[in-house]
PDB file of C-alpha atoms and ligand atoms in Angstrom:
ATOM      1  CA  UNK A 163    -108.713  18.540 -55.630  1.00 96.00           C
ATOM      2  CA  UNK A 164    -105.753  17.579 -58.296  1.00 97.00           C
ATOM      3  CA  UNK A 165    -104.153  19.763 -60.290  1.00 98.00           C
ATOM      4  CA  UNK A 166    -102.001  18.792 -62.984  1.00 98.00           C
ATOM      5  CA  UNK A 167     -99.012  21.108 -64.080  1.00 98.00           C
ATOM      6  CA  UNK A 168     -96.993  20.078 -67.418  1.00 98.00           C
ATOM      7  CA  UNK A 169     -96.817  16.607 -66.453  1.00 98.00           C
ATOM      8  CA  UNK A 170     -94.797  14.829 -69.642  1.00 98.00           C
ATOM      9  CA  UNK A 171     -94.163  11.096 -69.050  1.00 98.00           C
ATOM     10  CA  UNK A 172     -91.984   9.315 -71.386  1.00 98.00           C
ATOM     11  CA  UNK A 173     -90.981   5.440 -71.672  1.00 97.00           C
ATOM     12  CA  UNK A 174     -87.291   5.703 -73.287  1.00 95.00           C
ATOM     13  CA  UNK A 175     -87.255   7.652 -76.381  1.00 94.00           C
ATOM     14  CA  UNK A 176     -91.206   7.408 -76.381  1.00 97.00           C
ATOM     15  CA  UNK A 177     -93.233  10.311 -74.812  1.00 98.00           C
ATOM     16  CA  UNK A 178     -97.034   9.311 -74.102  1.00 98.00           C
ATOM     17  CA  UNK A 179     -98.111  11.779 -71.753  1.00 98.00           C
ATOM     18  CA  UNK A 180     -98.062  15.590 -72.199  1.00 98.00           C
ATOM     19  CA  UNK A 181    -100.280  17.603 -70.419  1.00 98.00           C
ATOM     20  CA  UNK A 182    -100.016  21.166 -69.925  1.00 98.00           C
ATOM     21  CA  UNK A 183    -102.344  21.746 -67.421  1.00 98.00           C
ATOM     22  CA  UNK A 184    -105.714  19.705 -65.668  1.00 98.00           C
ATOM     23  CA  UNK A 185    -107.593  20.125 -62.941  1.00 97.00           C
ATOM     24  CA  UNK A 186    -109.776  17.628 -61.193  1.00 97.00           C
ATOM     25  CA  UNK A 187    -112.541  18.964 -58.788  1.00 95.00           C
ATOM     26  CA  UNK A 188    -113.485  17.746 -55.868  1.00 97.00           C
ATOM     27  CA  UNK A 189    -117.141  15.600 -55.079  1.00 97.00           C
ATOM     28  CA  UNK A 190    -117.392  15.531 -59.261  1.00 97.00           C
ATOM     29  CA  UNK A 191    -117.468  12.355 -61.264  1.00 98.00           C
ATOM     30  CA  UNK A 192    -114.765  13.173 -64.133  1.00 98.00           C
ATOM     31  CA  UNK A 193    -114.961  10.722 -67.506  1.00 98.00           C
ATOM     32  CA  UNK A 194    -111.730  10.430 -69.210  1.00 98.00           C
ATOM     33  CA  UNK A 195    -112.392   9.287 -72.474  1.00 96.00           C
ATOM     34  CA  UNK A 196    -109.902   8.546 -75.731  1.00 94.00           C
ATOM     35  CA  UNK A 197    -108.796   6.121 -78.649  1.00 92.00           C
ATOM     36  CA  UNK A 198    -106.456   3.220 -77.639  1.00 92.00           C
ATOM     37  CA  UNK A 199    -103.082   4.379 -76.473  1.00 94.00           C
ATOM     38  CA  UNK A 200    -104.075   7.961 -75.517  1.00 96.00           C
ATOM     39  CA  UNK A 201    -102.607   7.565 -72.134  1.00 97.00           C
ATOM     40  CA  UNK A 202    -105.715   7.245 -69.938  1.00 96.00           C
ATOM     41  CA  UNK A 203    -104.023   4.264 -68.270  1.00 96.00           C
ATOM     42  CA  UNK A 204    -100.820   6.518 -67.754  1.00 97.00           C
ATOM     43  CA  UNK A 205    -102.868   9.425 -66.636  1.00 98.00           C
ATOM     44  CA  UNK A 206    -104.325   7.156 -63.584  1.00 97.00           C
ATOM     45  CA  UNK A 207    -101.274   5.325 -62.742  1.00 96.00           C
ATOM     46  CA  UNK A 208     -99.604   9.023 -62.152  1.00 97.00           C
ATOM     47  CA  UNK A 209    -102.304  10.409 -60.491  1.00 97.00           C
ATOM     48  CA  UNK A 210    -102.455   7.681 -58.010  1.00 96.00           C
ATOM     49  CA  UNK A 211     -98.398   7.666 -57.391  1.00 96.00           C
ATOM     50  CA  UNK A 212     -97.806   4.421 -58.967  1.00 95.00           C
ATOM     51  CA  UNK A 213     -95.522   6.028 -61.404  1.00 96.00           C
ATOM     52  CA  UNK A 214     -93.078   8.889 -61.847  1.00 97.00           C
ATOM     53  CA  UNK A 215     -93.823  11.265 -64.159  1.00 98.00           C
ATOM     54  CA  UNK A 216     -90.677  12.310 -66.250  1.00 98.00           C
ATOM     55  CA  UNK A 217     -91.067  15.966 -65.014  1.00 98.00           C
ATOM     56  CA  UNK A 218     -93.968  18.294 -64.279  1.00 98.00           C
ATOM     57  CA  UNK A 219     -95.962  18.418 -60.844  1.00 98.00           C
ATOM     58  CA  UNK A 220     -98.860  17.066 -59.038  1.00 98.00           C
ATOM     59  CA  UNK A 221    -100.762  19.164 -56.717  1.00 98.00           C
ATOM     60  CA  UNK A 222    -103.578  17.876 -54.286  1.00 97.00           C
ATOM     61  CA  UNK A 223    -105.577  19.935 -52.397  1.00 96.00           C
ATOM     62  CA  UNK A 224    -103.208  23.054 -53.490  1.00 96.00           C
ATOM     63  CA  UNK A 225    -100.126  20.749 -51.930  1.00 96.00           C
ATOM     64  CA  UNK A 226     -97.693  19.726 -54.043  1.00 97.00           C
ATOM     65  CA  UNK A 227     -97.051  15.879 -54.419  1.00 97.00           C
ATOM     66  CA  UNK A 228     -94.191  14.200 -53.646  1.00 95.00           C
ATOM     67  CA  UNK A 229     -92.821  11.134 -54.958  1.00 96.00           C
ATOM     68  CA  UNK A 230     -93.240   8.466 -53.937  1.00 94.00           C
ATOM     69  CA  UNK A 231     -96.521  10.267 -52.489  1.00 94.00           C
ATOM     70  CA  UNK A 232     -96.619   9.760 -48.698  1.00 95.00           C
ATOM     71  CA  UNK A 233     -98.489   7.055 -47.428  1.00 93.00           C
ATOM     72  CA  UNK A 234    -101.251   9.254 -45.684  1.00 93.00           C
ATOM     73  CA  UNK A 235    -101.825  10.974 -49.238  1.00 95.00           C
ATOM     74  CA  UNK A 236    -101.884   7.301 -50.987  1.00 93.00           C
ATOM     75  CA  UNK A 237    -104.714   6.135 -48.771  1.00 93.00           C
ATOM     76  CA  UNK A 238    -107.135   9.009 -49.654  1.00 95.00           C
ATOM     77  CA  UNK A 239    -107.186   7.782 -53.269  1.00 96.00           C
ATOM     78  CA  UNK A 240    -107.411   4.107 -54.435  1.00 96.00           C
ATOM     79  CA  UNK A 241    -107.334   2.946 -57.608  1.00 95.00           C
ATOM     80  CA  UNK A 242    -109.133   0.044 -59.814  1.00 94.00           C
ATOM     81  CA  UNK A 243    -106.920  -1.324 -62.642  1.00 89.00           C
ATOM     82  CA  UNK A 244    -108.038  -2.008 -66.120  1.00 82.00           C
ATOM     83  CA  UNK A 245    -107.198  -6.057 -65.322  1.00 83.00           C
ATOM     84  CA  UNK A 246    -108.155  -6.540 -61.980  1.00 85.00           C
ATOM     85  CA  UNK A 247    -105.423  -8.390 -59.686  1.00 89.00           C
ATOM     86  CA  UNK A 248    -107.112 -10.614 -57.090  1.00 95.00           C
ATOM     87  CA  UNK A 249    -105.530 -12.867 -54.677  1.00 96.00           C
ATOM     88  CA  UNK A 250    -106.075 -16.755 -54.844  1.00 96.00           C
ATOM     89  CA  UNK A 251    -107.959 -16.797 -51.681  1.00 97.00           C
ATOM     90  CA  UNK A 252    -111.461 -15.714 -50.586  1.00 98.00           C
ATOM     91  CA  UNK A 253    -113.857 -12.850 -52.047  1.00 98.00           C
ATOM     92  CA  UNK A 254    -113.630 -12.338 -48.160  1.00 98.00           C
ATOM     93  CA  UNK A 255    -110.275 -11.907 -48.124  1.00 98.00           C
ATOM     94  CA  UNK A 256    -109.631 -10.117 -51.070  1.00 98.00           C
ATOM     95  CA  UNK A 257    -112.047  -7.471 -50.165  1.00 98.00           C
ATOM     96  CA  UNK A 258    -110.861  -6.830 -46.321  1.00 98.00           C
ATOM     97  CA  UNK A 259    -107.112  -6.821 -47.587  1.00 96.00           C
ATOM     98  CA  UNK A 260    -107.132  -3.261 -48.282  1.00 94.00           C
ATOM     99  CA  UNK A 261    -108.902  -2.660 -44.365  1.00 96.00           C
ATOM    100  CA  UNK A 262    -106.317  -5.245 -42.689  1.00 96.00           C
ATOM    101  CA  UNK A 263    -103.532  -3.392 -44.394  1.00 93.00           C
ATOM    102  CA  UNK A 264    -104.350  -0.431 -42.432  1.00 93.00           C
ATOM    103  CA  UNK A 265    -105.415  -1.858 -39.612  1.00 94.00           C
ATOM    104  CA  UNK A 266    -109.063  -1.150 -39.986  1.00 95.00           C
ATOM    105  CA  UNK A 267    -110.541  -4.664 -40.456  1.00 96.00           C
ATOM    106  CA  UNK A 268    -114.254  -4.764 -40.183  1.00 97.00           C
ATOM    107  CA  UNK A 269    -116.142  -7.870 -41.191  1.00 97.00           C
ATOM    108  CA  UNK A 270    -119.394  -5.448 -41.242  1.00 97.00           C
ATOM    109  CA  UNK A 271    -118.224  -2.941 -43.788  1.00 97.00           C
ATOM    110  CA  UNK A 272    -116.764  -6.333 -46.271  1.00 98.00           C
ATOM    111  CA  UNK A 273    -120.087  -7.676 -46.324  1.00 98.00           C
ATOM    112  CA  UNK A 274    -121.724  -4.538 -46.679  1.00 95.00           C
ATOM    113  CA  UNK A 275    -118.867  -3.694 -49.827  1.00 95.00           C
ATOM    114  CA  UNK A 276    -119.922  -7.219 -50.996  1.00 96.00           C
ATOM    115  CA  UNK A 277    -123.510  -7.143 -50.956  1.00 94.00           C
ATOM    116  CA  UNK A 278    -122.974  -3.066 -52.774  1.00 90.00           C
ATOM    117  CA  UNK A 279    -121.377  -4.786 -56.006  1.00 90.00           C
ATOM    118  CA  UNK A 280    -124.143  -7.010 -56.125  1.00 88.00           C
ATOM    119  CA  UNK A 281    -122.315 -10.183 -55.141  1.00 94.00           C
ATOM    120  CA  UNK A 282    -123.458 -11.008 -51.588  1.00 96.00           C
ATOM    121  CA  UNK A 283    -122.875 -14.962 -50.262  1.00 97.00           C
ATOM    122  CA  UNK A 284    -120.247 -15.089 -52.765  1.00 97.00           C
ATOM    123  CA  UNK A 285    -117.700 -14.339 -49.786  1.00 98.00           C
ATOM    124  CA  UNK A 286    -116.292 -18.252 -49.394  1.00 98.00           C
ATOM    125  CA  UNK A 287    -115.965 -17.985 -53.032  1.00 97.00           C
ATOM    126  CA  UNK A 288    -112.277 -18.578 -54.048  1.00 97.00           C
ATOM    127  CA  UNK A 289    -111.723 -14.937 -55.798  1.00 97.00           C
ATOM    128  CA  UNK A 290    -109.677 -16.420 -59.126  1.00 96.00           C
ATOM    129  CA  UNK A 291    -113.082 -18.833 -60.207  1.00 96.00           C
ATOM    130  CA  UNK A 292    -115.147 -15.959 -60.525  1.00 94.00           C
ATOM    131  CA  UNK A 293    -115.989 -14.789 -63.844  1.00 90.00           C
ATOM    132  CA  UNK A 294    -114.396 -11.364 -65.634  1.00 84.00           C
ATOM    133  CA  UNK A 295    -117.509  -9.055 -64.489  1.00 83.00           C
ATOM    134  CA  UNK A 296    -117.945 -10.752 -61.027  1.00 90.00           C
ATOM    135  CA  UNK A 297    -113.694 -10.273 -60.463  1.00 91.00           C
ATOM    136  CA  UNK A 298    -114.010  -6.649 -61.763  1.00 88.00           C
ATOM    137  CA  UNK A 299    -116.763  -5.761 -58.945  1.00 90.00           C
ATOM    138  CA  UNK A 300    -115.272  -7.758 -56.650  1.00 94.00           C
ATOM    139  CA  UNK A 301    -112.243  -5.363 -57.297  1.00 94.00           C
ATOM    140  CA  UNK A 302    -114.726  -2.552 -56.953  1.00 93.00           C
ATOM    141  CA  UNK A 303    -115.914  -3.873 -53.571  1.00 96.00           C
ATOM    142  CA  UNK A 304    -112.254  -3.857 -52.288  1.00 96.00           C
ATOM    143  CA  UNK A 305    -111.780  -0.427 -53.302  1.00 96.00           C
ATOM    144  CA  UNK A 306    -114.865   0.996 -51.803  1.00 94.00           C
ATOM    145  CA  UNK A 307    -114.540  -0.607 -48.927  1.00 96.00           C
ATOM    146  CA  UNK A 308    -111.574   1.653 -48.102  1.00 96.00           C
ATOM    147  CA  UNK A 309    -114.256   4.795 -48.170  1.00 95.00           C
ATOM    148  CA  UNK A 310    -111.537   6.569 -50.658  1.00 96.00           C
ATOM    149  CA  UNK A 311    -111.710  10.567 -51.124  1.00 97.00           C
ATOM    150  CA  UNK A 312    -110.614   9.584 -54.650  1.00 98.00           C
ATOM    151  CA  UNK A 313    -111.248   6.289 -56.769  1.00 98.00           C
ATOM    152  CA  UNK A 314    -109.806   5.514 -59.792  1.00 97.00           C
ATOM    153  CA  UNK A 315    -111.461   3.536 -62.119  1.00 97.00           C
ATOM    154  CA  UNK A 316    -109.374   1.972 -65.469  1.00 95.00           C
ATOM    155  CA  UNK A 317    -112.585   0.975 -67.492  1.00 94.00           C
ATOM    156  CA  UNK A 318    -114.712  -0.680 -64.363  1.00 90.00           C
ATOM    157  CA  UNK A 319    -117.378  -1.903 -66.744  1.00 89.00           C
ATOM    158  CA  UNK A 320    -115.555  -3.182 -69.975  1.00 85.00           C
ATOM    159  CA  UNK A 321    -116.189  -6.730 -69.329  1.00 76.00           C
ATOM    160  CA  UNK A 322    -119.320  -6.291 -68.203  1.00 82.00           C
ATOM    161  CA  UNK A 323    -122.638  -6.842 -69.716  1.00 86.00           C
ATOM    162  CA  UNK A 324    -125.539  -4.181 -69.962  1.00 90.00           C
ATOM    163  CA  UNK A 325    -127.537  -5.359 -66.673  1.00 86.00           C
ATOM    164  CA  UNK A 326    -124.331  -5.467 -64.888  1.00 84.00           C
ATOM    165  CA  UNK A 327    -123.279  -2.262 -65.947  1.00 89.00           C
ATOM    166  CA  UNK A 328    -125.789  -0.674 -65.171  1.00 90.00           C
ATOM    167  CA  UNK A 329    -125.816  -1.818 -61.402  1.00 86.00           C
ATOM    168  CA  UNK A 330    -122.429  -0.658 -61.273  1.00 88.00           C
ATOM    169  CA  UNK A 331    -122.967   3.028 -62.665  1.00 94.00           C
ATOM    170  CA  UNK A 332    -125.887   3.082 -60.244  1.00 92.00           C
ATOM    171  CA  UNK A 333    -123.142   2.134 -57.429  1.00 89.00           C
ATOM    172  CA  UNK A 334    -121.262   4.450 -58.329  1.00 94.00           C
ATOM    173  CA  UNK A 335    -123.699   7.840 -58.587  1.00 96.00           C
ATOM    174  CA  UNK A 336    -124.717   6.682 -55.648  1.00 94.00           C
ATOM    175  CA  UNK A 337    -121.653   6.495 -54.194  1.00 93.00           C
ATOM    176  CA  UNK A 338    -120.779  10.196 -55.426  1.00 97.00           C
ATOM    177  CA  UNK A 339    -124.073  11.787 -54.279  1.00 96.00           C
ATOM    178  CA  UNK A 340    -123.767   9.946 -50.924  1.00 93.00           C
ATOM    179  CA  UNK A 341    -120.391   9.909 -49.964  1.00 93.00           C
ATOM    180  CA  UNK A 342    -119.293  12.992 -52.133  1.00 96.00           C
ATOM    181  CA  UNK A 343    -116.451  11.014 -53.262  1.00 97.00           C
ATOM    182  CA  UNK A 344    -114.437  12.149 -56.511  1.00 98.00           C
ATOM    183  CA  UNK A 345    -114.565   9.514 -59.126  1.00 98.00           C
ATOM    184  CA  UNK A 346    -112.380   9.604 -62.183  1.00 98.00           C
ATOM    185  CA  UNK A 347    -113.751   7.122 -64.364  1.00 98.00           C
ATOM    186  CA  UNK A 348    -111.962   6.452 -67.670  1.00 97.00           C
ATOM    187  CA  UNK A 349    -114.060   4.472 -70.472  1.00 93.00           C
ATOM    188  CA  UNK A 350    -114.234   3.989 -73.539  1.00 85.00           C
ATOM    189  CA  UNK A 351    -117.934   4.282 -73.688  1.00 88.00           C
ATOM    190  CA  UNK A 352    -119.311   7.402 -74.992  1.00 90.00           C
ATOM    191  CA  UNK A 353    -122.697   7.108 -73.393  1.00 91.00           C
ATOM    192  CA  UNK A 354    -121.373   5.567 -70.265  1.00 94.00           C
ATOM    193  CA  UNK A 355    -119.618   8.792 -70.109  1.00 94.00           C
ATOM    194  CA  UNK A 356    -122.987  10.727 -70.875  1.00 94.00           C
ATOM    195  CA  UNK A 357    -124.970   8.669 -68.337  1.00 95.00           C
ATOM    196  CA  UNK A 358    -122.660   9.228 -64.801  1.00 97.00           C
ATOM    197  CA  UNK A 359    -120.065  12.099 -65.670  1.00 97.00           C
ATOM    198  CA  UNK A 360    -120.350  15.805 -65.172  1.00 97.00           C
ATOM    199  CA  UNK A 361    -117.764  16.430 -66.410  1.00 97.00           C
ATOM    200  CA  UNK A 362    -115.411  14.675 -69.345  1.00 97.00           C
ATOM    201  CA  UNK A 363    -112.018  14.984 -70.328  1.00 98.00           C
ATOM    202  CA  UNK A 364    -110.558  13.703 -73.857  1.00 97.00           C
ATOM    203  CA  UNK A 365    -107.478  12.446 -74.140  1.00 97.00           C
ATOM    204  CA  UNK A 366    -105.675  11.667 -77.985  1.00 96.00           C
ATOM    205  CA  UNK A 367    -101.816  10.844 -77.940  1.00 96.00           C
ATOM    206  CA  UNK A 368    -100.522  11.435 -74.811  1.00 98.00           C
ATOM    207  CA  UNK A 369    -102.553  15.160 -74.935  1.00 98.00           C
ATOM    208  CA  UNK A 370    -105.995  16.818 -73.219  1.00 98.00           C
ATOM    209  CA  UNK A 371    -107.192  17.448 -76.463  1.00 97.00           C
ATOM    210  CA  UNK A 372    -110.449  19.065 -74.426  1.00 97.00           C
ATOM    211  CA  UNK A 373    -111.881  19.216 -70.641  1.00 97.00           C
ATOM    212  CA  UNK A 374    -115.349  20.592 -70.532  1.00 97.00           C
ATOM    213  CA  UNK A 375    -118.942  19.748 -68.510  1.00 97.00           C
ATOM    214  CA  UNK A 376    -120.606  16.869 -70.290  1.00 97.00           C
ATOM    215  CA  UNK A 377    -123.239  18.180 -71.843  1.00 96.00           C
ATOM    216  CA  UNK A 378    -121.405  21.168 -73.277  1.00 97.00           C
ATOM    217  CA  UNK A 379    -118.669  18.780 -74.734  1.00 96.00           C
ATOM    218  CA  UNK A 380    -121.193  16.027 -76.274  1.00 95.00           C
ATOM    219  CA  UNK A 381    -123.307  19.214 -77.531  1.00 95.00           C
ATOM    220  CA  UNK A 382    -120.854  21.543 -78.925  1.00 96.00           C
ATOM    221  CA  UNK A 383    -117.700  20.123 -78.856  1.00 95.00           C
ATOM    222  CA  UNK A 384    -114.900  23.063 -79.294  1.00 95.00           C
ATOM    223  CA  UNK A 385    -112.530  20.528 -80.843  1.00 94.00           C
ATOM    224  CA  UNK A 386    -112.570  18.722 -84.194  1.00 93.00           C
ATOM    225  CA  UNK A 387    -111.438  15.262 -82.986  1.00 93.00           C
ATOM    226  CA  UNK A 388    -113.463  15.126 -79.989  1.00 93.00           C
ATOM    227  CA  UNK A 389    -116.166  16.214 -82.706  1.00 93.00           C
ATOM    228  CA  UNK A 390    -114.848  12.660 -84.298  1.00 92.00           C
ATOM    229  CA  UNK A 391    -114.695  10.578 -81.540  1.00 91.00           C
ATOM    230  CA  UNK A 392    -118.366  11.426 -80.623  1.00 89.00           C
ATOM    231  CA  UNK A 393    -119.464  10.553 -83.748  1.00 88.00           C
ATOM    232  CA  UNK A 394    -117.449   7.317 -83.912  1.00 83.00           C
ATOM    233  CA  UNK A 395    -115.791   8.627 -86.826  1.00 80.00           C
ATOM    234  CA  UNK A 396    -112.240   7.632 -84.970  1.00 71.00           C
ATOM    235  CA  UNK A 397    -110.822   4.085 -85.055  1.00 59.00           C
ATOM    236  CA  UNK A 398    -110.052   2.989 -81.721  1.00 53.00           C
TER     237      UNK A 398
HETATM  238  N1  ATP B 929     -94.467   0.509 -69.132  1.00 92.68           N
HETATM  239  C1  ATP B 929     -94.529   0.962 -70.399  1.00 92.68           C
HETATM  240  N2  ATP B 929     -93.459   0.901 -71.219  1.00 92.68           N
HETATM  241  C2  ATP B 929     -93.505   1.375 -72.486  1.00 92.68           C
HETATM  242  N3  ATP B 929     -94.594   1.924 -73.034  1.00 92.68           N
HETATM  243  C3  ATP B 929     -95.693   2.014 -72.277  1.00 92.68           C
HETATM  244  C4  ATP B 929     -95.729   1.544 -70.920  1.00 92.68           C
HETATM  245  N4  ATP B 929     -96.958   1.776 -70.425  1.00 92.68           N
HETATM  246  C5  ATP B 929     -97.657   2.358 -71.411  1.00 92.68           C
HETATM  247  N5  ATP B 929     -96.906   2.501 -72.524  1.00 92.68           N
HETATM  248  C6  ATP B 929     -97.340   3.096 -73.789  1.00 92.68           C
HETATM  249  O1  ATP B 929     -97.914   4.353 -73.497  1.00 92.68           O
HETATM  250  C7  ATP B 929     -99.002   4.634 -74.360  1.00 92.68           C
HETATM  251  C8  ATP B 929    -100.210   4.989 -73.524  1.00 92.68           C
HETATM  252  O2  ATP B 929    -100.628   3.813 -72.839  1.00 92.68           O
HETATM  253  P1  ATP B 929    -101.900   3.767 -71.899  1.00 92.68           P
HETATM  254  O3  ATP B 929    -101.969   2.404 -71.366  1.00 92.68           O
HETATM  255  O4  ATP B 929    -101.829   4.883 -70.941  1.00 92.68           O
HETATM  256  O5  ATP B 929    -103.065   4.041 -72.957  1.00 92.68           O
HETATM  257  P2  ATP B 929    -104.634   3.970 -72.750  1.00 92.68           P
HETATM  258  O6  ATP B 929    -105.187   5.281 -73.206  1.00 92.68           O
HETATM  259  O7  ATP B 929    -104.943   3.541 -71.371  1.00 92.68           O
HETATM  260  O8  ATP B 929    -105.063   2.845 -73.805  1.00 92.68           O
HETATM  261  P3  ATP B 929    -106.204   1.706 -73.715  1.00 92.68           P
HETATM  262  O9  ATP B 929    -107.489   2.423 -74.010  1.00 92.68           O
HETATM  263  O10 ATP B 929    -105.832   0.753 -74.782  1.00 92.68           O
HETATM  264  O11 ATP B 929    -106.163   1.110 -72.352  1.00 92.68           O
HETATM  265  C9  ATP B 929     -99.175   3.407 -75.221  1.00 92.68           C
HETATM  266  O12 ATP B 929     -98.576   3.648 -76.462  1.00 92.68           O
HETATM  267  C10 ATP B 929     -98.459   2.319 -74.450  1.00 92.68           C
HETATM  268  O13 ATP B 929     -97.917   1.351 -75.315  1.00 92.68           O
HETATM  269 MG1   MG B 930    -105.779   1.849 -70.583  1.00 92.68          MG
END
């Protein structure tokens, strides 16, 4: 579905991103996993167009990506941010922004996204009183709502608490197995990774130190720091 070719993004003199080559498939749930400052963040924010990457190229669907992307490309992927922006209005309104933007509103499909992250009659709710978890699957509601090919997801569940988590790694197998849509989850969470990704990528200074199905990367991992970063031996 993406395809990555020697993207390097730099900020001034500093170069955080290097990546030779990846390749995202389609209808799979991908786990991007690294220490602090390994450019997962970066990595998304690319992907989804929100940045330029210094040089290199960005191919979806075998089509090569422009930048900015154009807007019919942008709407087939949406992206959840590691802080979650909401609007100082309604859970209603934050969650049918996305709809009204394209002219799509439907007051059916908001309540349905609502009730999904677990939050139903919490629409008259002003969005900014809500607590971290609530206003991080309230943010999740908004983006599924859209019915993205591709969602991005900058650590979904890292304010979260286990019961909460949980509901959302449900919502989101079951939005893969249903709706066959591509999820590229980063997290720092080893077993998180475990429990919803086929497939994982790992990601140390601005480099794909590995890419591999999940299993065969937790069980024989063919590099020595993701050998590390399994075993919590690295500080992050
Ligand atoms: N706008 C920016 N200007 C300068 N440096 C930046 C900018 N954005 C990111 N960086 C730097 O790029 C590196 C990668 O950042 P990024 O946010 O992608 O890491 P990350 O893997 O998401 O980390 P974390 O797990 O802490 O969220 C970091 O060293 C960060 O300080
Ligand atoms: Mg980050």
């Amino acid at each position: 579905m993406i395809e990555l070719k020697n993207i390097v993004k730099s900020y001034g003199e500093k170069e955080v991103l290097n990546i030779e080559s990846l390749k995202i498939s389609r209808g799979k749930i991908c786990g991007i996993m690294g220490p602090s400052g390994a450019g997962k963040s970066t990595l998304l924010r690319i992907i989804n167009g929100l940045e330029k990457p210094t040089s290199g190229s960005i191919y979806f669907d075998g089509k090569k990506v422009s930048f900015p992307p154009e807007l019919s490309l942008r709407r087939r992927m949406t992206m959840v941010f590691q802080k979650p922006v909401l609007f100082s209005t309604t859970v209603y309104n934050n969650v049918i922004y996305g709809l009204k933007v394209r002219g799509r509103e439907n007051r059916q499909k908001v309540l349905q996204a609502i009730e999904f992250v677990g939050l139903k009659g919490m629409e008259k709710r002003n969005a900014l009183s809500l607590s971290g978890g609530e206003a991080q699957r309230i943010a999740l509601a908004r983006a599924i709502v859209l019915e993205p090919e591709l969602l991005l997801l900058d650590e979904p569940t890292a304010n979260l608490d286990p019961a909460n988590v949980e509901i959302i790694e449900n919502l989101l197998l079951e939005l893969n197995s249903k709706k066959n849509t591509t999820i590229l989850i980063v997290t720092h969470n080893i077993f998180q990774a475990k429990r919803i990704s086929e497939e994982v990528v790992f990601m140390k200074n601005g480099f794909v130190i590995e890419k591999g199905p999940t299993n065969k990367v937790f069980s024989r991992p063919s590099a020595s720091q993701t050998a590390a970063f399994i075993k919590g031996e690295m500080i992050f």
